[in-house]
Amino acid sequence: MRIGIDLGGTKIEGIALDGVGRELARQRVPTPQGSYAGTVEAVAALVHAIESTTGLEGTVGVGIPGALSRVTGLVKNANSTCLIGRPLLSDLQATMGRPVRLANDANCFALSEAVDGAGQGGRVVFGVILGTGVGGGIVVDGQVLEGPNAIAGEWGHNPLPLPDRNDLPLRPCYCGRAGCVETYLSGPALEGEGGTLSETAMARYEERLARALGGVINVLDPDVIVLGGGVSNVDRLYSNVPRLWRPHVFSDHVATVLERPVHGDSSGVRGAAWLWGGPPIGPEAKA
Ligand SMILES: [Zn+2]
């Protein structure tokens, strides 16, 4: 059994999956506000509750809104502030008395969709979060690509390519830079274009998303790009953006496909479970 935990700012959700991805249990509790120790305890209690419900022991994977620094082993880049600078992995392992795998929540989203979601069958999957912020994760052959800085896939703080008149002046970002992709493509940025989302606002958003993803395709050349986060519910993106990214991709034909998420809001928690390995994927799964 694989247990996945999605540690969010307001709730902690837990899921138990069997070896082929069937859901055996799912529970959620509110995140203890402002209490790091309380958060660690709540995760451990949730794992215990799921194991009591199922009568099975499971591996434990945890998705967090941040990453573990490869230098210090401490949480960085988290918007759940009580986690920042804490040795979350070692504390979870000590509290539960077992090995735990920890990953960024965007990486968990990408992994979930790559293993048995919209990216299934693709060797290289780029999972994109278009929500309160803009993030992303990369999965290659069923494995999260983390990188020496633990930031692989974090395209939200790259500059928006080729800014045009409508993009200026470059928007200031909380990270200290200006013109970051996130300042144009987050959910709040889209809403800021106009309350009712006019045709002009949507067209502008699609064109910016296409420009930004075109750059990702040139570097990563993914088989599948899966959108997640609130903006992924906008249907027209899936037909318009691949048409608009063509001139930005250095190729005669663009084989990369843009997909809706299959698991929706469950992708984070499912991907956390698959940090310990999912069902076989790729050619051997079809054999
Ligand atoms: Zn930024």
mmCIF file of C-alpha atoms and ligand atoms in Angstrom:
data_model
loop_
_atom_site.group_PDB
_atom_site.id
_atom_site.type_symbol
_atom_site.label_atom_id
_atom_site.label_comp_id
_atom_site.label_asym_id
_atom_site.label_seq_id
_atom_site.Cartn_x
_atom_site.Cartn_y
_atom_site.Cartn_z
ATOM 1 C CA MET A 1 0.000 0.000 0.000
ATOM 2 C CA ARG A 2 1.193 3.507 -0.860
ATOM 3 C CA ILE A 3 0.157 6.369 1.402
ATOM 4 C CA GLY A 4 0.328 9.867 -0.026
ATOM 5 C CA ILE A 5 0.015 13.032 2.035
ATOM 6 C CA ASP A 6 -0.623 16.469 0.563
ATOM 7 C CA LEU A 7 0.459 19.030 3.130
ATOM 8 C CA GLY A 8 -1.330 22.256 2.247
ATOM 9 C CA GLY A 9 -1.723 25.578 3.957
ATOM 10 C CA THR A 10 -5.292 24.945 5.096
ATOM 11 C CA LYS A 11 -5.700 21.170 5.000
ATOM 12 C CA ILE A 12 -3.669 18.000 5.116
ATOM 13 C CA GLU A 13 -5.076 15.287 2.896
ATOM 14 C CA GLY A 14 -4.081 11.639 2.971
ATOM 15 C CA ILE A 15 -4.787 8.835 0.523
ATOM 16 C CA ALA A 16 -3.976 5.140 0.376
ATOM 17 C CA LEU A 17 -3.544 3.472 -3.006
ATOM 18 C CA ASP A 18 -3.056 -0.158 -3.876
ATOM 19 C CA GLY A 19 -0.432 -1.258 -6.398
ATOM 20 C CA VAL A 20 -2.558 -0.371 -9.421
ATOM 21 C CA GLY A 21 -3.793 2.978 -8.120
ATOM 22 C CA ARG A 22 -7.139 2.042 -6.636
ATOM 23 C CA GLU A 23 -8.093 4.249 -3.712
ATOM 24 C CA LEU A 24 -8.317 2.313 -0.441
ATOM 25 C CA ALA A 25 -8.832 5.239 1.917
ATOM 26 C CA ARG A 26 -8.883 9.009 1.959
ATOM 27 C CA GLN A 27 -8.955 11.341 4.934
ATOM 28 C CA ARG A 28 -8.283 14.997 5.568
ATOM 29 C CA VAL A 29 -7.669 17.203 8.581
ATOM 30 C CA PRO A 30 -7.197 20.969 8.955
ATOM 31 C CA THR A 31 -3.583 22.135 8.986
ATOM 32 C CA PRO A 32 -2.617 23.346 12.474
ATOM 33 C CA GLN A 33 -2.111 27.053 11.858
ATOM 34 C CA GLY A 34 1.286 28.465 12.670
ATOM 35 C CA SER A 35 2.464 25.340 14.489
ATOM 36 C CA TYR A 36 5.318 23.407 12.950
ATOM 37 C CA ALA A 37 5.349 20.727 15.660
ATOM 38 C CA GLY A 38 1.572 20.443 15.390
ATOM 39 C CA THR A 39 1.863 19.989 11.633
ATOM 40 C CA VAL A 40 4.374 17.150 11.984
ATOM 41 C CA GLU A 41 2.126 15.477 14.560
ATOM 42 C CA ALA A 42 -0.939 15.910 12.347
ATOM 43 C CA VAL A 43 0.779 14.204 9.402
ATOM 44 C CA ALA A 44 1.847 11.283 11.589
ATOM 45 C CA ALA A 45 -1.648 10.973 13.055
ATOM 46 C CA LEU A 46 -3.200 10.963 9.594
ATOM 47 C CA VAL A 47 -0.887 8.160 8.446
ATOM 48 C CA HIS A 48 -1.759 6.203 11.573
ATOM 49 C CA ALA A 49 -5.495 6.744 10.998
ATOM 50 C CA ILE A 50 -5.259 5.557 7.382
ATOM 51 C CA GLU A 51 -3.364 2.438 8.429
ATOM 52 C CA SER A 52 -5.949 1.736 11.135
ATOM 53 C CA THR A 53 -8.765 2.122 8.595
ATOM 54 C CA THR A 54 -7.204 -0.172 6.022
ATOM 55 C CA GLY A 55 -5.504 -2.587 8.421
ATOM 56 C CA LEU A 56 -2.408 -2.341 6.204
ATOM 57 C CA GLU A 57 1.012 -0.758 6.506
ATOM 58 C CA GLY A 58 2.033 1.611 3.771
ATOM 59 C CA THR A 59 4.975 3.531 2.427
ATOM 60 C CA VAL A 60 4.674 7.275 3.084
ATOM 61 C CA GLY A 61 5.237 10.050 0.553
ATOM 62 C CA VAL A 62 4.554 13.687 1.379
ATOM 63 C CA GLY A 63 4.006 16.600 -0.978
ATOM 64 C CA ILE A 64 4.751 20.070 0.384
ATOM 65 C CA PRO A 65 4.412 23.618 -0.941
ATOM 66 C CA GLY A 66 8.171 24.060 -1.071
ATOM 67 C CA ALA A 67 11.336 22.025 -1.484
ATOM 68 C CA LEU A 68 14.124 20.595 0.629
ATOM 69 C CA SER A 69 17.396 22.426 0.167
ATOM 70 C CA ARG A 70 20.093 20.088 -1.060
ATOM 71 C CA VAL A 71 22.583 22.197 0.882
ATOM 72 C CA THR A 72 20.949 22.337 4.311
ATOM 73 C CA GLY A 73 18.237 19.655 4.247
ATOM 74 C CA LEU A 74 15.812 22.334 5.413
ATOM 75 C CA VAL A 75 12.580 23.430 3.725
ATOM 76 C CA LYS A 76 12.910 26.384 1.340
ATOM 77 C CA ASN A 77 10.655 28.199 -1.139
ATOM 78 C CA ALA A 78 7.575 27.306 0.909
ATOM 79 C CA ASN A 79 4.565 29.579 1.026
ATOM 80 C CA SER A 80 3.448 27.706 4.136
ATOM 81 C CA THR A 81 5.719 29.799 6.267
ATOM 82 C CA CYS A 82 5.943 27.684 9.406
ATOM 83 C CA LEU A 83 7.768 25.012 7.345
ATOM 84 C CA ILE A 84 10.543 27.327 6.128
ATOM 85 C CA GLY A 85 13.935 26.522 7.561
ATOM 86 C CA ARG A 86 12.693 23.347 9.280
ATOM 87 C CA PRO A 87 14.166 19.849 8.942
ATOM 88 C CA LEU A 88 10.776 18.473 7.937
ATOM 89 C CA LEU A 89 11.958 15.227 6.394
ATOM 90 C CA SER A 90 14.047 14.142 9.367
ATOM 91 C CA ASP A 91 11.321 15.213 11.813
ATOM 92 C CA LEU A 92 8.647 13.245 9.941
ATOM 93 C CA GLN A 93 10.906 10.192 9.810
ATOM 94 C CA ALA A 94 11.705 10.447 13.502
ATOM 95 C CA THR A 95 8.062 10.897 14.479
ATOM 96 C CA MET A 96 6.837 7.994 12.338
ATOM 97 C CA GLY A 97 9.892 5.797 12.830
ATOM 98 C CA ARG A 98 10.234 4.937 9.165
ATOM 99 C CA PRO A 99 11.652 6.317 5.920
ATOM 100 C CA VAL A 100 9.564 9.028 4.276
ATOM 101 C CA ARG A 101 9.878 10.565 0.814
ATOM 102 C CA LEU A 102 9.205 14.257 0.458
ATOM 103 C CA ALA A 103 8.661 16.280 -2.708
ATOM 104 C CA ASN A 104 7.433 19.612 -3.944
ATOM 105 C CA ASP A 105 3.685 19.585 -4.560
ATOM 106 C CA ALA A 106 4.055 20.576 -8.222
ATOM 107 C CA ASN A 107 6.382 17.598 -8.670
ATOM 108 C CA CYS A 108 3.729 15.391 -7.056
ATOM 109 C CA PHE A 109 1.134 16.749 -9.479
ATOM 110 C CA ALA A 110 3.396 15.993 -12.442
ATOM 111 C CA LEU A 111 4.162 12.515 -11.114
ATOM 112 C CA SER A 112 0.505 11.679 -10.584
ATOM 113 C CA GLU A 113 -0.437 12.714 -14.091
ATOM 114 C CA ALA A 114 2.611 10.972 -15.581
ATOM 115 C CA VAL A 115 2.038 7.664 -13.805
ATOM 116 C CA ASP A 116 -1.662 7.100 -14.391
ATOM 117 C CA GLY A 117 -3.130 10.359 -15.598
ATOM 118 C CA ALA A 118 -3.021 12.594 -18.655
ATOM 119 C CA GLY A 119 0.680 11.993 -19.228
ATOM 120 C CA GLN A 120 0.530 8.220 -19.033
ATOM 121 C CA GLY A 121 2.645 6.707 -21.784
ATOM 122 C CA GLY A 122 4.742 9.839 -22.258
ATOM 123 C CA ARG A 123 8.444 9.557 -21.421
ATOM 124 C CA VAL A 124 8.826 13.234 -20.520
ATOM 125 C CA VAL A 125 5.929 14.975 -18.802
ATOM 126 C CA PHE A 126 5.855 18.614 -17.742
ATOM 127 C CA GLY A 127 3.193 19.330 -15.131
ATOM 128 C CA VAL A 128 2.224 22.981 -14.885
ATOM 129 C CA ILE A 129 0.484 24.616 -11.957
ATOM 130 C CA LEU A 130 -1.513 27.708 -12.913
ATOM 131 C CA GLY A 131 -3.024 28.645 -9.573
ATOM 132 C CA THR A 132 -2.344 31.236 -6.905
ATOM 133 C CA GLY A 133 1.235 30.911 -8.131
ATOM 134 C CA VAL A 134 2.829 29.347 -11.180
ATOM 135 C CA GLY A 135 4.967 26.268 -10.709
ATOM 136 C CA GLY A 136 5.843 23.088 -12.456
ATOM 137 C CA GLY A 137 7.395 19.670 -12.224
ATOM 138 C CA ILE A 138 9.180 17.347 -14.614
ATOM 139 C CA VAL A 139 8.835 13.571 -14.719
ATOM 140 C CA VAL A 140 11.099 11.442 -16.905
ATOM 141 C CA ASP A 141 10.391 7.730 -17.296
ATOM 142 C CA GLY A 142 8.165 7.761 -14.227
ATOM 143 C CA GLN A 143 10.705 9.507 -11.992
ATOM 144 C CA VAL A 144 10.567 13.063 -10.706
ATOM 145 C CA LEU A 145 13.499 15.080 -12.009
ATOM 146 C CA GLU A 146 14.601 17.109 -9.022
ATOM 147 C CA GLY A 147 17.945 18.632 -9.932
ATOM 148 C CA PRO A 148 20.899 19.736 -7.789
ATOM 149 C CA ASN A 149 19.048 22.889 -6.703
ATOM 150 C CA ALA A 150 15.724 21.077 -6.200
ATOM 151 C CA ILE A 151 14.072 23.535 -8.589
ATOM 152 C CA ALA A 152 13.663 21.534 -11.825
ATOM 153 C CA GLY A 153 10.479 22.663 -13.559
ATOM 154 C CA GLU A 154 10.170 25.928 -11.626
ATOM 155 C CA TRP A 155 9.509 28.113 -14.623
ATOM 156 C CA GLY A 156 7.239 30.588 -12.778
ATOM 157 C CA HIS A 157 10.095 32.966 -12.013
ATOM 158 C CA ASN A 158 11.619 32.931 -15.461
ATOM 159 C CA PRO A 159 10.978 36.156 -17.338
ATOM 160 C CA LEU A 160 8.057 36.149 -19.747
ATOM 161 C CA PRO A 161 9.716 35.809 -23.177
ATOM 162 C CA LEU A 162 9.580 38.572 -25.779
ATOM 163 C CA PRO A 163 7.495 41.080 -23.811
ATOM 164 C CA ASP A 164 5.349 43.194 -26.112
ATOM 165 C CA ARG A 165 3.626 46.525 -25.617
ATOM 166 C CA ASN A 166 0.765 44.930 -23.661
ATOM 167 C CA ASP A 167 3.184 43.272 -21.239
ATOM 168 C CA LEU A 168 4.909 46.523 -20.259
ATOM 169 C CA PRO A 169 5.810 47.846 -17.832
ATOM 170 C CA LEU A 170 7.208 44.560 -16.513
ATOM 171 C CA ARG A 171 5.244 43.544 -13.457
ATOM 172 C CA PRO A 172 7.084 43.438 -10.125
ATOM 173 C CA CYS A 173 7.211 39.991 -8.497
ATOM 174 C CA TYR A 174 7.478 39.107 -4.820
ATOM 175 C CA CYS A 175 10.724 37.244 -5.620
ATOM 176 C CA GLY A 176 12.433 40.583 -6.243
ATOM 177 C CA ARG A 177 12.566 40.360 -10.020
ATOM 178 C CA ALA A 178 10.207 41.883 -12.577
ATOM 179 C CA GLY A 179 8.381 40.362 -15.522
ATOM 180 C CA CYS A 180 8.214 36.853 -14.039
ATOM 181 C CA VAL A 181 5.938 34.382 -15.830
ATOM 182 C CA GLU A 182 3.975 34.055 -12.583
ATOM 183 C CA THR A 183 2.980 37.731 -12.600
ATOM 184 C CA TYR A 184 1.222 37.210 -15.968
ATOM 185 C CA LEU A 185 -0.029 33.638 -15.792
ATOM 186 C CA SER A 186 -1.221 33.015 -12.216
ATOM 187 C CA GLY A 187 -4.937 32.796 -11.497
ATOM 188 C CA PRO A 188 -4.955 36.206 -9.774
ATOM 189 C CA ALA A 189 -3.075 37.706 -12.759
ATOM 190 C CA LEU A 190 -5.737 36.396 -15.136
ATOM 191 C CA GLU A 191 -8.524 37.770 -12.976
ATOM 192 C CA GLY A 192 -6.671 41.075 -12.794
ATOM 193 C CA GLU A 193 -7.009 41.385 -16.582
ATOM 194 C CA GLY A 194 -10.727 42.091 -16.096
ATOM 195 C CA GLY A 195 -13.451 40.839 -13.815
ATOM 196 C CA THR A 196 -15.561 39.115 -16.451
ATOM 197 C CA LEU A 197 -12.633 37.783 -18.483
ATOM 198 C CA SER A 198 -13.229 39.499 -21.776
ATOM 199 C CA GLU A 199 -12.194 37.962 -25.076
ATOM 200 C CA THR A 200 -9.253 40.362 -25.133
ATOM 201 C CA ALA A 201 -8.100 39.261 -21.687
ATOM 202 C CA MET A 202 -8.387 35.573 -22.515
ATOM 203 C CA ALA A 203 -6.633 35.938 -25.868
ATOM 204 C CA ARG A 204 -3.815 37.852 -24.238
ATOM 205 C CA TYR A 205 -3.466 35.212 -21.531
ATOM 206 C CA GLU A 206 -3.380 32.385 -24.077
ATOM 207 C CA GLU A 207 -0.756 34.128 -26.162
ATOM 208 C CA ARG A 208 1.450 34.695 -23.090
ATOM 209 C CA LEU A 209 1.024 31.101 -21.974
ATOM 210 C CA ALA A 210 1.959 29.907 -25.465
ATOM 211 C CA ARG A 211 5.088 32.074 -25.498
ATOM 212 C CA ALA A 212 6.160 30.861 -22.082
ATOM 213 C CA LEU A 213 5.457 27.178 -22.813
ATOM 214 C CA GLY A 214 7.177 27.476 -26.192
ATOM 215 C CA GLY A 215 10.389 28.218 -24.313
ATOM 216 C CA VAL A 216 9.840 25.203 -22.073
ATOM 217 C CA ILE A 217 9.298 22.972 -25.125
ATOM 218 C CA ASN A 218 12.546 24.181 -26.693
ATOM 219 C CA VAL A 219 14.510 23.219 -23.572
ATOM 220 C CA LEU A 220 12.730 20.099 -22.352
ATOM 221 C CA ASP A 221 10.899 18.774 -25.428
ATOM 222 C CA PRO A 222 8.209 17.040 -23.360
ATOM 223 C CA ASP A 223 5.796 14.496 -24.825
ATOM 224 C CA VAL A 224 2.968 15.897 -22.738
ATOM 225 C CA ILE A 225 2.296 19.139 -20.897
ATOM 226 C CA VAL A 226 -0.470 18.769 -18.309
ATOM 227 C CA LEU A 227 -2.098 21.836 -16.827
ATOM 228 C CA GLY A 228 -3.172 21.948 -13.186
ATOM 229 C CA GLY A 229 -4.409 24.568 -10.745
ATOM 230 C CA GLY A 230 -7.565 26.636 -11.033
ATOM 231 C CA VAL A 231 -6.828 28.044 -14.501
ATOM 232 C CA SER A 232 -6.624 24.492 -15.925
ATOM 233 C CA ASN A 233 -10.440 24.436 -15.863
ATOM 234 C CA VAL A 234 -10.570 26.911 -18.768
ATOM 235 C CA ASP A 235 -11.479 24.709 -21.748
ATOM 236 C CA ARG A 236 -10.370 26.971 -24.560
ATOM 237 C CA LEU A 237 -6.715 26.839 -23.484
ATOM 238 C CA TYR A 238 -6.374 23.289 -24.799
ATOM 239 C CA SER A 239 -7.288 24.156 -28.367
ATOM 240 C CA ASN A 240 -5.838 27.654 -28.582
ATOM 241 C CA VAL A 241 -2.473 27.449 -26.804
ATOM 242 C CA PRO A 242 -0.949 24.618 -28.928
ATOM 243 C CA ARG A 243 -1.866 26.593 -32.062
ATOM 244 C CA LEU A 244 -0.264 29.718 -30.582
ATOM 245 C CA TRP A 245 2.963 28.077 -29.383
ATOM 246 C CA ARG A 246 3.979 26.864 -32.869
ATOM 247 C CA PRO A 247 5.917 30.008 -33.896
ATOM 248 C CA HIS A 248 7.854 29.900 -30.615
ATOM 249 C CA VAL A 249 9.060 26.301 -30.957
ATOM 250 C CA PHE A 250 12.202 25.595 -32.962
ATOM 251 C CA SER A 251 10.771 22.675 -34.919
ATOM 252 C CA ASP A 252 8.914 22.094 -38.178
ATOM 253 C CA HIS A 253 6.176 20.234 -36.339
ATOM 254 C CA VAL A 254 5.276 20.304 -32.650
ATOM 255 C CA ALA A 255 4.375 16.854 -31.365
ATOM 256 C CA THR A 256 3.983 17.967 -27.742
ATOM 257 C CA VAL A 257 0.379 17.759 -26.594
ATOM 258 C CA LEU A 258 -1.392 19.911 -24.017
ATOM 259 C CA GLU A 259 -3.714 17.974 -21.724
ATOM 260 C CA ARG A 260 -6.261 18.500 -18.966
ATOM 261 C CA PRO A 261 -5.435 16.811 -15.678
ATOM 262 C CA VAL A 262 -7.147 13.452 -15.145
ATOM 263 C CA HIS A 263 -6.984 13.426 -11.369
ATOM 264 C CA GLY A 264 -7.838 17.080 -10.803
ATOM 265 C CA ASP A 265 -7.570 18.083 -7.163
ATOM 266 C CA SER A 266 -6.395 14.575 -6.231
ATOM 267 C CA SER A 267 -3.213 14.792 -8.269
ATOM 268 C CA GLY A 268 -1.072 16.157 -5.458
ATOM 269 C CA VAL A 269 -1.990 13.477 -2.981
ATOM 270 C CA ARG A 270 -1.800 10.656 -5.547
ATOM 271 C CA GLY A 271 1.609 11.828 -6.733
ATOM 272 C CA ALA A 272 2.870 11.866 -3.146
ATOM 273 C CA ALA A 273 1.848 8.220 -2.873
ATOM 274 C CA TRP A 274 3.690 7.383 -6.102
ATOM 275 C CA LEU A 275 6.949 8.810 -4.736
ATOM 276 C CA TRP A 276 7.602 5.213 -3.703
ATOM 277 C CA GLY A 277 6.960 3.940 -7.214
ATOM 278 C CA GLY A 278 3.791 3.566 -9.192
ATOM 279 C CA PRO A 279 2.427 0.808 -11.370
ATOM 280 C CA PRO A 280 4.693 -0.071 -14.313
ATOM 281 C CA ILE A 281 4.501 2.551 -17.059
ATOM 282 C CA GLY A 282 5.851 2.931 -20.549
ATOM 283 C CA PRO A 283 6.484 0.107 -23.031
ATOM 284 C CA GLU A 284 6.632 -2.676 -20.441
ATOM 285 C CA ALA A 285 3.158 -1.757 -19.144
ATOM 286 C CA LYS A 286 1.697 -2.245 -22.607
ATOM 287 C CA ALA A 287 3.607 -5.453 -23.312
HETATM 288 ZN ZN ZN B 1 9.302 36.101 -9.560
#
